[in-house]
């Protein structure tokens, strides 16, 4: 145990975490040349393309330092606020963290919130100043920022470059010298923390864990404390680039476990593994059942594909336990599913994975957060509102509560004004403003989560010219004035276009929705009135003018074939649209509300 | 080229061996390329290789600048009995905008001269021209009517890519084409010509009784046709073929006794779609009996299901056996046809 080091990496998106991790693997000989590919840890296509880590990963390196063999377990954490619970569990599995800061961009909001998490868990922080080879690097100033933030000595900051490999040796030395070895009791009953799981279609769910006390051995009868289920450890091992089966994983070390579990929902991140016969008396602290934050309907483009969509969603859920869904139906879209996501990125990922891995094209409806509604009849009973149609009639409604978050935004001093205006527009209340340096300001707001769902990230980027970073954590429910804005096309309500909106914004958003739909819905052979309404009250109206001309002048012998093919193509395009009454609605119109400011 | 054309005609004589030729049509620009004797020799070749009815319609399509008195005289003495003249407009500003080779005066003189030799004359006019007022358009129609030509084809201006007009519009020198304006002019045209006894027998074609284009009507009625020359299309009721566009490839293939064409065989769905598409443009409309007889009860059922909302919206009307586009629906008939289409599986 003395020669094990467990560490994670804290970094903002694009600060070079994955590239630097590749360098560490490379330098310690953990990958052969043949296995090398850029960003080894991000092995989902989506992760490589977007340059962010979605899943946690773990990899073990062996490294000889001053004549002694060390085992270094790197636990890579997801790089997005949607996955902050997973980050917290990865951090809990480590004794130290590399804090990677881009020498040009300095510290960002997300880095800070993860850093605080690491500090709360008493992790030893090793600051690394990355990308110092960039012409735009500003090492002195950013080092000062880091020193301010950590209260460390400037000499402790290691200059590095993932690109050139500079500093890698110093980082490895610091990991060994500064990060404490794990302290576990090998003779106590097994107590291991699950920090991630991966679905393998052939072997079932692979559980990644860190042994805190005791040890886990092949064949052992084990139990997961939170779920109460017991299994036999068919295989345990360590995580090199490939899995290496072992007979036993000792206290302090990191490994994987295979038990033949087929459903990812049985393996909960943060759960404790213990021995079935001789269990530990204590579960590891910090376990939470992850709750979805954002809900949206997902429907097949072709109504006939409903069963196929169900199969695909079930398969996705096998390897992404944070996805929840239940069947729902819509007059406009037919049969589909109400799905719960960790956040907007998670929603996008699910949508993309459905398309890429399952070849399903889907319509996603306007997302909303989960509200609590109370009726006059039963003012103490919570009605969960995950869908606009769940909101009780205004006359019977006693009150509504909505989820709030604590938002942390770090930006340049120049942009404090526009960022504040944006947050106030989004119903935020400022709670704190701290100058981290003379140039960099941290702003804290209490804000409704619902406001983050609608175009917040994009607008924050715009108003700050890209110089703002953002993170949030939930702070509970607060009372709200909520209304349902319905959209009527040709005087018919289109249920899939309804949205839950704060009463103060209903008029503005209703108007913008009508305008946006006028752009997105193609002109048809008749005028189409678009109306936004709250209950029976129309709050906005637009009209899509009828097509005037939809015919080509000439149709002679040589034109017929080409023209037929063109009209067939049009017909096919229409088949992908949804018909409500006699109005054809293209797919993207159902997500229109998200892009009201484009 | 002429040799190649003749070779193709001979090679393909078999394709129409059970048919009688009703019309012969020389497409746009022919007189500017071929001498009248050459046109005559092609007609003779058709007579040699095919069964031709006693009084076929033989049309030559030409622009005013191709039709000198000499050419007209020569054509008149041949078997050619119908002219289709690309007048486009009687106004200088329109003709300039469309980059035509003739001017307004030539357009008028050409009709006058043609009338000395031909009785069956069709002229083309263009409406929806940027900057051209409704008044000017009405005047254009009036001039055509004063010449008493028995057939008028009128096309809404479309801006083709990579033309001078397109670049003028892009640069803002010319206002863009306006569908509302074109629609207004179309309705003006229809009203005026119908009042003067013209039959609006196809979306872009108006003719006095007995002067409809037999050749073009054949396309809309699904009859067989044989197209000779580069990029010409042919149809035999089941298959459509088209020749290569490129002149030298065309000639080269025929030098080696090969037909430079591609063929597609129409599926039942394709044939249904073409029937719907072409018939909707005409005064004859879709015959429901024909649909039932040719495609079956299920197609008829499908058609009526699709047509339902258009009938309700008065864009189509249903009268006994026929389904027509209404006056209101005429300018939307492609979109309507597309919605009546079936898709190949």
PDB file of C-alpha atoms in Angstrom, chain B residues 71-177:
ATOM      1  CA  UNK B  71     -36.358  30.765 -93.853  1.00  0.00           C
ATOM      2  CA  UNK B  72     -40.083  31.182 -93.371  1.00  0.00           C
ATOM      3  CA  UNK B  73     -40.698  30.767 -97.051  1.00  0.00           C
ATOM      4  CA  UNK B  74     -38.596  27.625 -97.229  1.00  0.00           C
ATOM      5  CA  UNK B  75     -40.242  26.132 -94.170  1.00  0.00           C
ATOM      6  CA  UNK B  76     -43.669  26.885 -95.564  1.00  0.00           C
ATOM      7  CA  UNK B  77     -42.897  24.951 -98.708  1.00  0.00           C
ATOM      8  CA  UNK B  78     -41.799  21.914 -96.663  1.00  0.00           C
ATOM      9  CA  UNK B  79     -44.085  19.585 -94.677  1.00  0.00           C
ATOM     10  CA  UNK B  80     -43.700  21.850 -91.632  1.00  0.00           C
ATOM     11  CA  UNK B  81     -47.170  23.158 -90.738  1.00  0.00           C
ATOM     12  CA  UNK B  82     -46.809  24.770 -87.315  1.00  0.00           C
ATOM     13  CA  UNK B  83     -44.478  27.376 -85.805  1.00  0.00           C
ATOM     14  CA  UNK B  84     -43.722  27.948 -82.165  1.00  0.00           C
ATOM     15  CA  UNK B  85     -41.990  31.311 -81.768  1.00  0.00           C
ATOM     16  CA  UNK B  86     -40.095  32.411 -78.655  1.00  0.00           C
ATOM     17  CA  UNK B  87     -41.377  35.999 -78.588  1.00  0.00           C
ATOM     18  CA  UNK B  88     -41.119  36.337 -74.759  1.00  0.00           C
ATOM     19  CA  UNK B  89     -42.217  39.976 -74.710  1.00  0.00           C
ATOM     20  CA  UNK B  90     -43.009  42.900 -76.947  1.00  0.00           C
ATOM     21  CA  UNK B  91     -41.174  45.295 -74.637  1.00  0.00           C
ATOM     22  CA  UNK B  92     -37.546  46.285 -74.935  1.00  0.00           C
ATOM     23  CA  UNK B  93     -36.850  46.439 -71.213  1.00  0.00           C
ATOM     24  CA  UNK B  94     -38.099  42.866 -70.677  1.00  0.00           C
ATOM     25  CA  UNK B  95     -36.090  41.495 -73.586  1.00  0.00           C
ATOM     26  CA  UNK B  96     -32.902  43.191 -72.384  1.00  0.00           C
ATOM     27  CA  UNK B  97     -33.374  41.859 -68.884  1.00  0.00           C
ATOM     28  CA  UNK B  98     -33.760  38.341 -70.234  1.00  0.00           C
ATOM     29  CA  UNK B  99     -30.768  38.758 -72.502  1.00  0.00           C
ATOM     30  CA  UNK B 100     -32.627  37.939 -75.702  1.00  0.00           C
ATOM     31  CA  UNK B 101     -31.087  38.288 -79.164  1.00  0.00           C
ATOM     32  CA  UNK B 102     -34.133  40.004 -80.692  1.00  0.00           C
ATOM     33  CA  UNK B 103     -35.706  43.352 -79.962  1.00  0.00           C
ATOM     34  CA  UNK B 104     -39.339  44.393 -79.645  1.00  0.00           C
ATOM     35  CA  UNK B 105     -39.641  45.512 -83.242  1.00  0.00           C
ATOM     36  CA  UNK B 106     -38.203  42.243 -84.557  1.00  0.00           C
ATOM     37  CA  UNK B 107     -40.644  40.330 -82.388  1.00  0.00           C
ATOM     38  CA  UNK B 108     -43.576  42.104 -83.987  1.00  0.00           C
ATOM     39  CA  UNK B 109     -42.235  41.908 -87.529  1.00  0.00           C
ATOM     40  CA  UNK B 110     -41.526  38.227 -87.080  1.00  0.00           C
ATOM     41  CA  UNK B 111     -45.149  37.475 -86.238  1.00  0.00           C
ATOM     42  CA  UNK B 112     -46.432  39.549 -89.117  1.00  0.00           C
ATOM     43  CA  UNK B 113     -44.106  37.796 -91.546  1.00  0.00           C
ATOM     44  CA  UNK B 114     -44.897  34.345 -90.140  1.00  0.00           C
ATOM     45  CA  UNK B 115     -48.582  34.920 -90.567  1.00  0.00           C
ATOM     46  CA  UNK B 116     -48.047  35.333 -94.289  1.00  0.00           C
ATOM     47  CA  UNK B 117     -46.889  31.730 -94.480  1.00  0.00           C
ATOM     48  CA  UNK B 118     -48.444  29.940 -91.516  1.00  0.00           C
ATOM     49  CA  UNK B 119     -51.824  29.740 -89.957  1.00  0.00           C
ATOM     50  CA  UNK B 120     -50.978  27.477 -87.022  1.00  0.00           C
ATOM     51  CA  UNK B 121     -48.687  29.656 -84.935  1.00  0.00           C
ATOM     52  CA  UNK B 122     -47.891  29.583 -81.253  1.00  0.00           C
ATOM     53  CA  UNK B 123     -45.990  32.285 -79.420  1.00  0.00           C
ATOM     54  CA  UNK B 124     -44.275  32.189 -76.012  1.00  0.00           C
ATOM     55  CA  UNK B 125     -44.665  35.022 -73.539  1.00  0.00           C
ATOM     56  CA  UNK B 126     -43.040  35.469 -70.155  1.00  0.00           C
ATOM     57  CA  UNK B 127     -44.697  37.015 -67.096  1.00  0.00           C
ATOM     58  CA  UNK B 128     -43.531  37.788 -63.590  1.00  0.00           C
ATOM     59  CA  UNK B 129     -40.572  39.750 -64.960  1.00  0.00           C
ATOM     60  CA  UNK B 130     -38.997  42.004 -62.316  1.00  0.00           C
ATOM     61  CA  UNK B 131     -40.001  45.583 -62.883  1.00  0.00           C
ATOM     62  CA  UNK B 132     -42.730  44.743 -65.396  1.00  0.00           C
ATOM     63  CA  UNK B 133     -46.050  46.180 -64.235  1.00  0.00           C
ATOM     64  CA  UNK B 134     -49.433  44.512 -64.584  1.00  0.00           C
ATOM     65  CA  UNK B 135     -50.308  47.211 -67.094  1.00  0.00           C
ATOM     66  CA  UNK B 136     -47.334  46.336 -69.273  1.00  0.00           C
ATOM     67  CA  UNK B 137     -48.213  42.673 -69.026  1.00  0.00           C
ATOM     68  CA  UNK B 138     -51.780  43.361 -70.096  1.00  0.00           C
ATOM     69  CA  UNK B 139     -50.432  45.310 -73.025  1.00  0.00           C
ATOM     70  CA  UNK B 140     -48.222  42.383 -73.963  1.00  0.00           C
ATOM     71  CA  UNK B 141     -51.241  40.103 -73.983  1.00  0.00           C
ATOM     72  CA  UNK B 142     -53.205  42.635 -75.993  1.00  0.00           C
ATOM     73  CA  UNK B 143     -50.514  42.860 -78.682  1.00  0.00           C
ATOM     74  CA  UNK B 144     -50.496  39.072 -78.973  1.00  0.00           C
ATOM     75  CA  UNK B 145     -54.262  39.042 -79.267  1.00  0.00           C
ATOM     76  CA  UNK B 146     -54.178  41.723 -81.959  1.00  0.00           C
ATOM     77  CA  UNK B 147     -52.063  39.402 -84.091  1.00  0.00           C
ATOM     78  CA  UNK B 148     -54.747  36.756 -83.710  1.00  0.00           C
ATOM     79  CA  UNK B 149     -52.351  33.875 -83.140  1.00  0.00           C
ATOM     80  CA  UNK B 150     -54.343  30.770 -82.219  1.00  0.00           C
ATOM     81  CA  UNK B 151     -52.010  29.470 -79.500  1.00  0.00           C
ATOM     82  CA  UNK B 152     -50.127  31.199 -76.680  1.00  0.00           C
ATOM     83  CA  UNK B 153     -47.761  29.594 -74.183  1.00  0.00           C
ATOM     84  CA  UNK B 154     -47.026  31.719 -71.128  1.00  0.00           C
ATOM     85  CA  UNK B 155     -44.329  30.941 -68.624  1.00  0.00           C
ATOM     86  CA  UNK B 156     -43.594  32.489 -65.267  1.00  0.00           C
ATOM     87  CA  UNK B 157     -40.032  33.761 -65.240  1.00  0.00           C
ATOM     88  CA  UNK B 158     -37.662  31.576 -63.291  1.00  0.00           C
ATOM     89  CA  UNK B 159     -34.186  32.779 -62.537  1.00  0.00           C
ATOM     90  CA  UNK B 160     -31.755  30.130 -63.708  1.00  0.00           C
ATOM     91  CA  UNK B 161     -28.446  29.775 -61.901  1.00  0.00           C
ATOM     92  CA  UNK B 162     -25.372  31.379 -63.491  1.00  0.00           C
ATOM     93  CA  UNK B 163     -27.307  33.755 -65.706  1.00  0.00           C
ATOM     94  CA  UNK B 164     -26.833  37.491 -66.024  1.00  0.00           C
ATOM     95  CA  UNK B 165     -30.255  37.971 -64.485  1.00  0.00           C
ATOM     96  CA  UNK B 166     -29.254  36.006 -61.413  1.00  0.00           C
ATOM     97  CA  UNK B 167     -26.178  38.146 -60.908  1.00  0.00           C
ATOM     98  CA  UNK B 168     -28.175  41.376 -61.373  1.00  0.00           C
ATOM     99  CA  UNK B 169     -30.596  40.239 -58.706  1.00  0.00           C
ATOM    100  CA  UNK B 170     -27.779  39.241 -56.378  1.00  0.00           C
ATOM    101  CA  UNK B 171     -26.151  42.629 -56.809  1.00  0.00           C
ATOM    102  CA  UNK B 172     -29.471  44.343 -56.136  1.00  0.00           C
ATOM    103  CA  UNK B 173     -29.581  45.910 -59.589  1.00  0.00           C
ATOM    104  CA  UNK B 174     -32.820  44.136 -60.378  1.00  0.00           C
ATOM    105  CA  UNK B 175     -35.548  43.383 -57.889  1.00  0.00           C
ATOM    106  CA  UNK B 176     -36.059  39.684 -57.158  1.00  0.00           C
ATOM    107  CA  UNK B 177     -38.855  37.666 -58.710  1.00  0.00           C
TER     108      UNK B 177
END
